């Protein structure tokens, strides 16, 4: 029941910004956008989340469009260790159910 | 702060055998989740606990899967009997309360032969 659409894979050069898009055109007003990543053989790792406004933390920036139908996760200076599958998830605030799609496989190349 | 702990990390069994996985959430986290992740797919929620009560088990195959969180802290997920299609990674996650960010453990990789 994933409510998001992401590209299957993307490439990024080491040191450059990685911009990962996500489409969530059916998002409701009380649904948050969450981003997780999963490095091979590890559990998913929380990156960032937001509701309406753009957000930034030590790992990444989240840009949400004004109509909230899409968002972009930005890794400002990608490193080889950022190679992972990135999941974009929408979550209803008071139910905390995460529906993971297939995510985007980001390949950071030297 | 210690993360979510899971054991064992790997398990190989034959079909029709039983298996159990253990999870210890982050200290103080009231909500605990079990996910199943089949190779090439995103994690799928199996069951969600709030303290020692079940909040959602709609995706749990109850004829063979069971889970408990008796004292509201650590949890056990059991499969009995296992089928080939149960081969997957079983992930445990926890959150402070139900509406907060989920933090995941490293997972248990199960192979059913």
JSON list of C-alpha atoms in Angstrom, two decimals:
[
{"chain": "A", "resi": 1, "resn": "UNK", "atom": "CA", "xyz": [0.00, 0.00, 0.00]},
{"chain": "A", "resi": 2, "resn": "UNK", "atom": "CA", "xyz": [2.97, 2.30, -0.65]},
{"chain": "A", "resi": 3, "resn": "UNK", "atom": "CA", "xyz": [1.77, 5.83, -1.32]},
{"chain": "A", "resi": 4, "resn": "UNK", "atom": "CA", "xyz": [5.01, 7.00, -2.90]},
{"chain": "A", "resi": 5, "resn": "UNK", "atom": "CA", "xyz": [6.75, 6.66, -6.26]},
{"chain": "A", "resi": 6, "resn": "UNK", "atom": "CA", "xyz": [10.54, 6.75, -6.54]},
{"chain": "A", "resi": 7, "resn": "UNK", "atom": "CA", "xyz": [13.00, 6.02, -9.36]},
{"chain": "A", "resi": 8, "resn": "UNK", "atom": "CA", "xyz": [14.45, 2.53, -9.15]},
{"chain": "A", "resi": 9, "resn": "UNK", "atom": "CA", "xyz": [18.07, 3.66, -9.21]},
{"chain": "A", "resi": 10, "resn": "UNK", "atom": "CA", "xyz": [20.27, 6.73, -9.50]},
{"chain": "A", "resi": 11, "resn": "UNK", "atom": "CA", "xyz": [23.98, 7.42, -9.86]},
{"chain": "A", "resi": 12, "resn": "UNK", "atom": "CA", "xyz": [25.92, 10.24, -8.24]},
{"chain": "A", "resi": 13, "resn": "UNK", "atom": "CA", "xyz": [29.58, 11.24, -8.36]},
{"chain": "A", "resi": 14, "resn": "UNK", "atom": "CA", "xyz": [31.43, 11.31, -5.07]},
{"chain": "A", "resi": 15, "resn": "UNK", "atom": "CA", "xyz": [31.55, 14.82, -3.62]},
{"chain": "A", "resi": 16, "resn": "UNK", "atom": "CA", "xyz": [28.57, 16.01, -5.61]},
{"chain": "A", "resi": 17, "resn": "UNK", "atom": "CA", "xyz": [25.06, 16.62, -4.32]},
{"chain": "A", "resi": 18, "resn": "UNK", "atom": "CA", "xyz": [22.65, 13.71, -4.60]},
{"chain": "A", "resi": 19, "resn": "UNK", "atom": "CA", "xyz": [19.05, 14.74, -5.24]},
{"chain": "A", "resi": 20, "resn": "UNK", "atom": "CA", "xyz": [16.55, 11.94, -4.71]},
{"chain": "A", "resi": 21, "resn": "UNK", "atom": "CA", "xyz": [12.99, 12.66, -5.86]},
{"chain": "A", "resi": 22, "resn": "UNK", "atom": "CA", "xyz": [9.77, 11.23, -4.47]},
{"chain": "A", "resi": 23, "resn": "UNK", "atom": "CA", "xyz": [6.22, 11.59, -5.71]},
{"chain": "A", "resi": 24, "resn": "UNK", "atom": "CA", "xyz": [3.39, 11.42, -3.16]},
{"chain": "A", "resi": 25, "resn": "UNK", "atom": "CA", "xyz": [0.52, 12.97, -5.08]},
{"chain": "A", "resi": 26, "resn": "UNK", "atom": "CA", "xyz": [-2.20, 11.50, -2.84]},
{"chain": "A", "resi": 27, "resn": "UNK", "atom": "CA", "xyz": [-0.72, 12.76, 0.43]},
{"chain": "A", "resi": 28, "resn": "UNK", "atom": "CA", "xyz": [-3.21, 14.05, 3.00]},
{"chain": "A", "resi": 29, "resn": "UNK", "atom": "CA", "xyz": [-2.88, 17.12, 5.18]},
{"chain": "A", "resi": 30, "resn": "UNK", "atom": "CA", "xyz": [-1.93, 15.18, 8.31]},
{"chain": "A", "resi": 31, "resn": "UNK", "atom": "CA", "xyz": [0.63, 12.89, 6.67]},
{"chain": "A", "resi": 32, "resn": "UNK", "atom": "CA", "xyz": [4.33, 13.40, 7.20]},
{"chain": "A", "resi": 33, "resn": "UNK", "atom": "CA", "xyz": [7.06, 12.61, 4.67]},
{"chain": "A", "resi": 34, "resn": "UNK", "atom": "CA", "xyz": [9.83, 10.42, 6.11]},
{"chain": "A", "resi": 35, "resn": "UNK", "atom": "CA", "xyz": [13.10, 9.35, 4.56]},
{"chain": "A", "resi": 36, "resn": "UNK", "atom": "CA", "xyz": [15.07, 6.27, 5.60]},
{"chain": "A", "resi": 37, "resn": "UNK", "atom": "CA", "xyz": [18.02, 4.57, 4.00]},
{"chain": "A", "resi": 38, "resn": "UNK", "atom": "CA", "xyz": [19.23, 0.99, 4.14]},
{"chain": "A", "resi": 39, "resn": "UNK", "atom": "CA", "xyz": [22.84, 0.13, 3.63]},
{"chain": "A", "resi": 40, "resn": "UNK", "atom": "CA", "xyz": [23.48, -3.43, 2.53]},
{"chain": "A", "resi": 41, "resn": "UNK", "atom": "CA", "xyz": [22.84, -6.00, 5.31]},
{"chain": "A", "resi": 42, "resn": "UNK", "atom": "CA", "xyz": [21.79, -3.37, 7.85]},
{"chain": "A", "resi": 43, "resn": "UNK", "atom": "CA", "xyz": [18.44, -2.20, 9.19]},
{"chain": "A", "resi": 44, "resn": "UNK", "atom": "CA", "xyz": [16.85, 0.98, 7.82]},
{"chain": "A", "resi": 45, "resn": "UNK", "atom": "CA", "xyz": [18.36, 4.19, 9.20]},
{"chain": "A", "resi": 46, "resn": "UNK", "atom": "CA", "xyz": [16.28, 7.29, 9.87]},
{"chain": "A", "resi": 47, "resn": "UNK", "atom": "CA", "xyz": [17.40, 10.35, 7.89]},
{"chain": "A", "resi": 48, "resn": "UNK", "atom": "CA", "xyz": [14.84, 13.15, 8.12]},
{"chain": "A", "resi": 49, "resn": "UNK", "atom": "CA", "xyz": [11.14, 13.94, 8.08]},
{"chain": "A", "resi": 50, "resn": "UNK", "atom": "CA", "xyz": [8.84, 16.90, 7.46]},
{"chain": "A", "resi": 51, "resn": "UNK", "atom": "CA", "xyz": [5.24, 18.02, 7.11]},
{"chain": "A", "resi": 52, "resn": "UNK", "atom": "CA", "xyz": [5.12, 21.26, 5.12]},
{"chain": "A", "resi": 53, "resn": "UNK", "atom": "CA", "xyz": [8.32, 23.19, 5.58]},
{"chain": "A", "resi": 54, "resn": "UNK", "atom": "CA", "xyz": [11.76, 22.35, 4.28]},
{"chain": "A", "resi": 55, "resn": "UNK", "atom": "CA", "xyz": [13.94, 20.64, 6.84]},
{"chain": "A", "resi": 56, "resn": "UNK", "atom": "CA", "xyz": [17.69, 20.26, 7.31]},
{"chain": "A", "resi": 57, "resn": "UNK", "atom": "CA", "xyz": [19.79, 18.22, 9.71]},
{"chain": "A", "resi": 58, "resn": "UNK", "atom": "CA", "xyz": [23.35, 17.00, 9.84]},
{"chain": "A", "resi": 59, "resn": "UNK", "atom": "CA", "xyz": [22.66, 14.26, 7.33]},
{"chain": "A", "resi": 60, "resn": "UNK", "atom": "CA", "xyz": [20.47, 15.82, 4.66]},
{"chain": "A", "resi": 61, "resn": "UNK", "atom": "CA", "xyz": [17.95, 18.41, 3.53]},
{"chain": "A", "resi": 62, "resn": "UNK", "atom": "CA", "xyz": [14.31, 17.74, 2.69]},
{"chain": "A", "resi": 63, "resn": "UNK", "atom": "CA", "xyz": [12.56, 19.97, 0.20]},
{"chain": "A", "resi": 64, "resn": "UNK", "atom": "CA", "xyz": [8.75, 19.61, 0.05]},
{"chain": "A", "resi": 65, "resn": "UNK", "atom": "CA", "xyz": [6.84, 21.32, -2.74]},
{"chain": "A", "resi": 66, "resn": "UNK", "atom": "CA", "xyz": [4.19, 23.85, -1.82]},
{"chain": "A", "resi": 67, "resn": "UNK", "atom": "CA", "xyz": [1.36, 21.53, -2.88]},
{"chain": "A", "resi": 68, "resn": "UNK", "atom": "CA", "xyz": [3.06, 18.69, -0.92]},
{"chain": "A", "resi": 69, "resn": "UNK", "atom": "CA", "xyz": [2.68, 16.30, -3.85]},
{"chain": "A", "resi": 70, "resn": "UNK", "atom": "CA", "xyz": [6.41, 15.68, -4.14]},
{"chain": "A", "resi": 71, "resn": "UNK", "atom": "CA", "xyz": [9.65, 16.06, -2.24]},
{"chain": "A", "resi": 72, "resn": "UNK", "atom": "CA", "xyz": [13.39, 15.82, -2.76]},
{"chain": "A", "resi": 73, "resn": "UNK", "atom": "CA", "xyz": [16.01, 14.49, -0.39]},
{"chain": "A", "resi": 74, "resn": "UNK", "atom": "CA", "xyz": [19.36, 16.21, -0.82]},
{"chain": "A", "resi": 75, "resn": "UNK", "atom": "CA", "xyz": [22.66, 14.76, 0.33]},
{"chain": "A", "resi": 76, "resn": "UNK", "atom": "CA", "xyz": [24.90, 17.82, -0.11]},
{"chain": "A", "resi": 77, "resn": "UNK", "atom": "CA", "xyz": [28.24, 16.05, -0.58]},
{"chain": "A", "resi": 78, "resn": "UNK", "atom": "CA", "xyz": [27.74, 12.37, -1.34]},
{"chain": "A", "resi": 79, "resn": "UNK", "atom": "CA", "xyz": [30.41, 9.89, -0.25]},
{"chain": "A", "resi": 80, "resn": "UNK", "atom": "CA", "xyz": [30.89, 6.23, -1.11]},
{"chain": "A", "resi": 81, "resn": "UNK", "atom": "CA", "xyz": [29.33, 5.37, 2.26]},
{"chain": "A", "resi": 82, "resn": "UNK", "atom": "CA", "xyz": [26.06, 6.95, 1.12]},
{"chain": "A", "resi": 83, "resn": "UNK", "atom": "CA", "xyz": [25.54, 4.10, -1.35]},
{"chain": "A", "resi": 84, "resn": "UNK", "atom": "CA", "xyz": [22.26, 2.57, -0.15]},
{"chain": "A", "resi": 85, "resn": "UNK", "atom": "CA", "xyz": [18.57, 2.12, -0.88]},
{"chain": "A", "resi": 86, "resn": "UNK", "atom": "CA", "xyz": [16.64, 5.27, 0.04]},
{"chain": "A", "resi": 87, "resn": "UNK", "atom": "CA", "xyz": [13.00, 4.96, 1.05]},
{"chain": "A", "resi": 88, "resn": "UNK", "atom": "CA", "xyz": [10.47, 7.79, 0.93]},
{"chain": "A", "resi": 89, "resn": "UNK", "atom": "CA", "xyz": [7.47, 7.11, 3.18]},
{"chain": "A", "resi": 90, "resn": "UNK", "atom": "CA", "xyz": [4.31, 8.97, 4.07]},
{"chain": "A", "resi": 91, "resn": "UNK", "atom": "CA", "xyz": [2.94, 8.44, 7.56]},
{"chain": "A", "resi": 92, "resn": "UNK", "atom": "CA", "xyz": [-0.32, 9.40, 9.17]},
{"chain": "A", "resi": 93, "resn": "UNK", "atom": "CA", "xyz": [0.68, 11.21, 12.35]},
{"chain": "A", "resi": 94, "resn": "UNK", "atom": "CA", "xyz": [-1.32, 9.32, 14.94]},
{"chain": "A", "resi": 95, "resn": "UNK", "atom": "CA", "xyz": [-1.07, 5.83, 13.47]},
{"chain": "A", "resi": 96, "resn": "UNK", "atom": "CA", "xyz": [2.66, 5.51, 12.87]},
{"chain": "A", "resi": 97, "resn": "UNK", "atom": "CA", "xyz": [2.25, 2.96, 10.08]},
{"chain": "A", "resi": 98, "resn": "UNK", "atom": "CA", "xyz": [5.10, 2.99, 7.61]},
{"chain": "A", "resi": 99, "resn": "UNK", "atom": "CA", "xyz": [4.50, 1.66, 4.11]},
{"chain": "A", "resi": 100, "resn": "UNK", "atom": "CA", "xyz": [7.85, 1.01, 2.50]},
{"chain": "A", "resi": 101, "resn": "UNK", "atom": "CA", "xyz": [7.94, 0.87, -1.29]},
{"chain": "A", "resi": 102, "resn": "UNK", "atom": "CA", "xyz": [10.92, -0.50, -3.20]},
{"chain": "A", "resi": 103, "resn": "UNK", "atom": "CA", "xyz": [12.99, 2.68, -2.73]},
{"chain": "A", "resi": 104, "resn": "UNK", "atom": "CA", "xyz": [15.75, 4.20, -4.86]},
{"chain": "A", "resi": 105, "resn": "UNK", "atom": "CA", "xyz": [19.12, 2.48, -5.10]},
{"chain": "A", "resi": 106, "resn": "UNK", "atom": "CA", "xyz": [21.69, 5.29, -4.97]},
{"chain": "A", "resi": 107, "resn": "UNK", "atom": "CA", "xyz": [25.09, 4.39, -6.36]},
{"chain": "A", "resi": 108, "resn": "UNK", "atom": "CA", "xyz": [27.81, 6.84, -5.41]},
{"chain": "A", "resi": 109, "resn": "UNK", "atom": "CA", "xyz": [30.77, 6.46, -7.75]},
{"chain": "A", "resi": 110, "resn": "UNK", "atom": "CA", "xyz": [34.35, 7.65, -7.27]},
{"chain": "B", "resi": 1, "resn": "UNK", "atom": "CA", "xyz": [22.39, 5.37, 23.75]},
{"chain": "B", "resi": 2, "resn": "UNK", "atom": "CA", "xyz": [22.20, 1.70, 22.79]},
{"chain": "B", "resi": 3, "resn": "UNK", "atom": "CA", "xyz": [20.20, 0.87, 19.69]},
{"chain": "B", "resi": 4, "resn": "UNK", "atom": "CA", "xyz": [17.70, -1.86, 19.00]},
{"chain": "B", "resi": 5, "resn": "UNK", "atom": "CA", "xyz": [19.26, -5.28, 19.60]},
{"chain": "B", "resi": 6, "resn": "UNK", "atom": "CA", "xyz": [18.26, -8.42, 17.74]},
{"chain": "B", "resi": 7, "resn": "UNK", "atom": "CA", "xyz": [19.38, -12.02, 17.88]},
{"chain": "B", "resi": 8, "resn": "UNK", "atom": "CA", "xyz": [20.34, -14.24, 16.27]},
{"chain": "B", "resi": 9, "resn": "UNK", "atom": "CA", "xyz": [21.73, -12.37, 13.27]},
{"chain": "B", "resi": 10, "resn": "UNK", "atom": "CA", "xyz": [21.47, -15.39, 11.00]},
{"chain": "B", "resi": 11, "resn": "UNK", "atom": "CA", "xyz": [19.45, -18.59, 11.10]},
{"chain": "B", "resi": 12, "resn": "UNK", "atom": "CA", "xyz": [19.18, -21.52, 8.71]},
{"chain": "B", "resi": 13, "resn": "UNK", "atom": "CA", "xyz": [16.42, -24.09, 9.23]},
{"chain": "B", "resi": 14, "resn": "UNK", "atom": "CA", "xyz": [14.58, -26.70, 7.22]},
{"chain": "B", "resi": 15, "resn": "UNK", "atom": "CA", "xyz": [10.95, -26.26, 6.23]},
{"chain": "B", "resi": 16, "resn": "UNK", "atom": "CA", "xyz": [8.42, -27.32, 8.84]},
{"chain": "B", "resi": 17, "resn": "UNK", "atom": "CA", "xyz": [10.88, -26.55, 11.66]},
{"chain": "B", "resi": 18, "resn": "UNK", "atom": "CA", "xyz": [10.24, -23.82, 14.24]},
{"chain": "B", "resi": 19, "resn": "UNK", "atom": "CA", "xyz": [12.29, -20.70, 14.82]},
{"chain": "B", "resi": 20, "resn": "UNK", "atom": "CA", "xyz": [12.22, -17.76, 17.22]},
{"chain": "B", "resi": 21, "resn": "UNK", "atom": "CA", "xyz": [13.71, -14.28, 17.01]},
{"chain": "B", "resi": 22, "resn": "UNK", "atom": "CA", "xyz": [14.38, -11.93, 19.90]},
{"chain": "B", "resi": 23, "resn": "UNK", "atom": "CA", "xyz": [14.32, -8.14, 20.03]},
{"chain": "B", "resi": 24, "resn": "UNK", "atom": "CA", "xyz": [15.30, -5.69, 22.75]},
{"chain": "B", "resi": 25, "resn": "UNK", "atom": "CA", "xyz": [14.12, -2.15, 21.92]},
{"chain": "B", "resi": 26, "resn": "UNK", "atom": "CA", "xyz": [15.77, 1.12, 22.86]},
{"chain": "B", "resi": 27, "resn": "UNK", "atom": "CA", "xyz": [15.35, 1.74, 26.58]},
{"chain": "B", "resi": 28, "resn": "UNK", "atom": "CA", "xyz": [12.14, 3.58, 27.35]},
{"chain": "B", "resi": 29, "resn": "UNK", "atom": "CA", "xyz": [10.54, 3.00, 23.96]},
{"chain": "B", "resi": 30, "resn": "UNK", "atom": "CA", "xyz": [6.90, 2.02, 24.42]},
{"chain": "B", "resi": 31, "resn": "UNK", "atom": "CA", "xyz": [6.17, 0.98, 20.85]},
{"chain": "B", "resi": 32, "resn": "UNK", "atom": "CA", "xyz": [7.75, -2.04, 19.17]},
{"chain": "B", "resi": 33, "resn": "UNK", "atom": "CA", "xyz": [7.37, -3.24, 15.58]},
{"chain": "B", "resi": 34, "resn": "UNK", "atom": "CA", "xyz": [8.27, -6.41, 13.69]},
{"chain": "B", "resi": 35, "resn": "UNK", "atom": "CA", "xyz": [8.81, -6.20, 9.93]},
{"chain": "B", "resi": 36, "resn": "UNK", "atom": "CA", "xyz": [9.47, -8.82, 7.27]},
{"chain": "B", "resi": 37, "resn": "UNK", "atom": "CA", "xyz": [11.75, -7.87, 4.38]},
{"chain": "B", "resi": 38, "resn": "UNK", "atom": "CA", "xyz": [11.90, -10.21, 1.40]},
{"chain": "B", "resi": 39, "resn": "UNK", "atom": "CA", "xyz": [14.92, -9.84, -0.87]},
{"chain": "B", "resi": 40, "resn": "UNK", "atom": "CA", "xyz": [14.54, -6.89, -3.23]},
{"chain": "B", "resi": 41, "resn": "UNK", "atom": "CA", "xyz": [11.51, -5.44, -1.44]},
{"chain": "B", "resi": 42, "resn": "UNK", "atom": "CA", "xyz": [10.94, -2.85, 1.24]},
{"chain": "B", "resi": 43, "resn": "UNK", "atom": "CA", "xyz": [10.08, -3.93, 4.79]},
{"chain": "B", "resi": 44, "resn": "UNK", "atom": "CA", "xyz": [6.48, -4.94, 5.48]},
{"chain": "B", "resi": 45, "resn": "UNK", "atom": "CA", "xyz": [4.94, -4.45, 8.92]},
{"chain": "B", "resi": 46, "resn": "UNK", "atom": "CA", "xyz": [3.88, -7.71, 10.60]},
{"chain": "B", "resi": 47, "resn": "UNK", "atom": "CA", "xyz": [2.86, -6.57, 14.08]},
{"chain": "B", "resi": 48, "resn": "UNK", "atom": "CA", "xyz": [2.96, -3.49, 16.29]},
{"chain": "B", "resi": 49, "resn": "UNK", "atom": "CA", "xyz": [2.93, -3.42, 20.11]},
{"chain": "B", "resi": 50, "resn": "UNK", "atom": "CA", "xyz": [2.17, -0.53, 22.41]},
{"chain": "B", "resi": 51, "resn": "UNK", "atom": "CA", "xyz": [3.76, -1.59, 25.73]},
{"chain": "B", "resi": 52, "resn": "UNK", "atom": "CA", "xyz": [2.57, -5.20, 26.04]},
{"chain": "B", "resi": 53, "resn": "UNK", "atom": "CA", "xyz": [-0.59, -4.82, 23.97]},
{"chain": "B", "resi": 54, "resn": "UNK", "atom": "CA", "xyz": [-1.04, -5.50, 20.25]},
{"chain": "B", "resi": 55, "resn": "UNK", "atom": "CA", "xyz": [-2.01, -2.39, 18.27]},
{"chain": "B", "resi": 56, "resn": "UNK", "atom": "CA", "xyz": [-1.97, -3.90, 14.77]},
{"chain": "B", "resi": 57, "resn": "UNK", "atom": "CA", "xyz": [-1.39, -7.47, 13.62]},
{"chain": "B", "resi": 58, "resn": "UNK", "atom": "CA", "xyz": [-3.44, -7.34, 10.42]},
{"chain": "B", "resi": 59, "resn": "UNK", "atom": "CA", "xyz": [-0.49, -8.47, 8.23]},
{"chain": "B", "resi": 60, "resn": "UNK", "atom": "CA", "xyz": [0.69, -11.27, 10.53]},
{"chain": "B", "resi": 61, "resn": "UNK", "atom": "CA", "xyz": [0.05, -14.79, 9.13]},
{"chain": "B", "resi": 62, "resn": "UNK", "atom": "CA", "xyz": [-1.49, -16.00, 12.36]},
{"chain": "B", "resi": 63, "resn": "UNK", "atom": "CA", "xyz": [-1.66, -19.66, 11.34]},
{"chain": "B", "resi": 64, "resn": "UNK", "atom": "CA", "xyz": [2.12, -19.90, 11.65]},
{"chain": "B", "resi": 65, "resn": "UNK", "atom": "CA", "xyz": [3.45, -16.64, 13.10]},
{"chain": "B", "resi": 66, "resn": "UNK", "atom": "CA", "xyz": [3.11, -15.47, 16.69]},
{"chain": "B", "resi": 67, "resn": "UNK", "atom": "CA", "xyz": [4.65, -12.67, 18.70]},
{"chain": "B", "resi": 68, "resn": "UNK", "atom": "CA", "xyz": [4.63, -11.56, 22.28]},
{"chain": "B", "resi": 69, "resn": "UNK", "atom": "CA", "xyz": [5.91, -8.74, 24.43]},
{"chain": "B", "resi": 70, "resn": "UNK", "atom": "CA", "xyz": [4.94, -9.99, 27.86]},
{"chain": "B", "resi": 71, "resn": "UNK", "atom": "CA", "xyz": [6.59, -7.39, 30.11]},
{"chain": "B", "resi": 72, "resn": "UNK", "atom": "CA", "xyz": [6.35, -4.51, 27.66]},
{"chain": "B", "resi": 73, "resn": "UNK", "atom": "CA", "xyz": [10.08, -4.48, 26.98]},
{"chain": "B", "resi": 74, "resn": "UNK", "atom": "CA", "xyz": [11.69, -7.17, 24.83]},
{"chain": "B", "resi": 75, "resn": "UNK", "atom": "CA", "xyz": [9.77, -9.22, 22.31]},
{"chain": "B", "resi": 76, "resn": "UNK", "atom": "CA", "xyz": [9.86, -12.61, 20.61]},
{"chain": "B", "resi": 77, "resn": "UNK", "atom": "CA", "xyz": [8.62, -13.46, 17.11]},
{"chain": "B", "resi": 78, "resn": "UNK", "atom": "CA", "xyz": [8.04, -17.14, 16.36]},
{"chain": "B", "resi": 79, "resn": "UNK", "atom": "CA", "xyz": [7.38, -19.08, 13.17]},
{"chain": "B", "resi": 80, "resn": "UNK", "atom": "CA", "xyz": [5.92, -22.58, 13.48]},
{"chain": "B", "resi": 81, "resn": "UNK", "atom": "CA", "xyz": [6.10, -24.39, 11.09]},
{"chain": "B", "resi": 82, "resn": "UNK", "atom": "CA", "xyz": [8.35, -22.50, 8.69]},
{"chain": "B", "resi": 83, "resn": "UNK", "atom": "CA", "xyz": [7.78, -22.48, 4.93]},
{"chain": "B", "resi": 84, "resn": "UNK", "atom": "CA", "xyz": [10.24, -21.78, 2.12]},
{"chain": "B", "resi": 85, "resn": "UNK", "atom": "CA", "xyz": [8.58, -18.41, 1.46]},
{"chain": "B", "resi": 86, "resn": "UNK", "atom": "CA", "xyz": [9.41, -17.28, 5.01]},
{"chain": "B", "resi": 87, "resn": "UNK", "atom": "CA", "xyz": [13.04, -16.80, 3.95]},
{"chain": "B", "resi": 88, "resn": "UNK", "atom": "CA", "xyz": [13.58, -13.11, 4.60]},
{"chain": "B", "resi": 89, "resn": "UNK", "atom": "CA", "xyz": [15.14, -10.59, 6.96]},
{"chain": "B", "resi": 90, "resn": "UNK", "atom": "CA", "xyz": [13.09, -9.97, 10.10]},
{"chain": "B", "resi": 91, "resn": "UNK", "atom": "CA", "xyz": [13.52, -6.45, 11.39]},
{"chain": "B", "resi": 92, "resn": "UNK", "atom": "CA", "xyz": [12.57, -5.09, 14.77]},
{"chain": "B", "resi": 93, "resn": "UNK", "atom": "CA", "xyz": [12.02, -1.37, 15.33]},
{"chain": "B", "resi": 94, "resn": "UNK", "atom": "CA", "xyz": [10.99, 0.77, 18.28]},
{"chain": "B", "resi": 95, "resn": "UNK", "atom": "CA", "xyz": [9.74, 4.28, 18.89]},
{"chain": "B", "resi": 96, "resn": "UNK", "atom": "CA", "xyz": [9.34, 6.36, 22.04]},
{"chain": "B", "resi": 97, "resn": "UNK", "atom": "CA", "xyz": [5.61, 6.56, 21.57]},
{"chain": "B", "resi": 98, "resn": "UNK", "atom": "CA", "xyz": [3.36, 5.59, 18.68]},
{"chain": "B", "resi": 99, "resn": "UNK", "atom": "CA", "xyz": [3.65, 8.86, 16.79]},
{"chain": "B", "resi": 100, "resn": "UNK", "atom": "CA", "xyz": [7.42, 9.17, 16.88]},
{"chain": "B", "resi": 101, "resn": "UNK", "atom": "CA", "xyz": [10.30, 8.18, 14.62]},
{"chain": "B", "resi": 102, "resn": "UNK", "atom": "CA", "xyz": [11.01, 4.44, 14.37]},
{"chain": "B", "resi": 103, "resn": "UNK", "atom": "CA", "xyz": [14.54, 3.14, 14.95]},
{"chain": "B", "resi": 104, "resn": "UNK", "atom": "CA", "xyz": [15.50, -0.21, 13.46]},
{"chain": "B", "resi": 105, "resn": "UNK", "atom": "CA", "xyz": [17.71, -3.04, 14.61]},
{"chain": "B", "resi": 106, "resn": "UNK", "atom": "CA", "xyz": [20.15, -4.88, 12.32]},
{"chain": "B", "resi": 107, "resn": "UNK", "atom": "CA", "xyz": [17.69, -7.66, 11.53]},
{"chain": "B", "resi": 108, "resn": "UNK", "atom": "CA", "xyz": [17.74, -11.45, 11.58]},
{"chain": "B", "resi": 109, "resn": "UNK", "atom": "CA", "xyz": [18.37, -13.13, 8.24]},
{"chain": "B", "resi": 110, "resn": "UNK", "atom": "CA", "xyz": [16.35, -16.37, 7.96]},
{"chain": "B", "resi": 111, "resn": "UNK", "atom": "CA", "xyz": [16.92, -18.99, 5.31]},
{"chain": "B", "resi": 112, "resn": "UNK", "atom": "CA", "xyz": [14.42, -21.85, 5.09]},
{"chain": "B", "resi": 113, "resn": "UNK", "atom": "CA", "xyz": [15.65, -24.86, 3.11]}
]
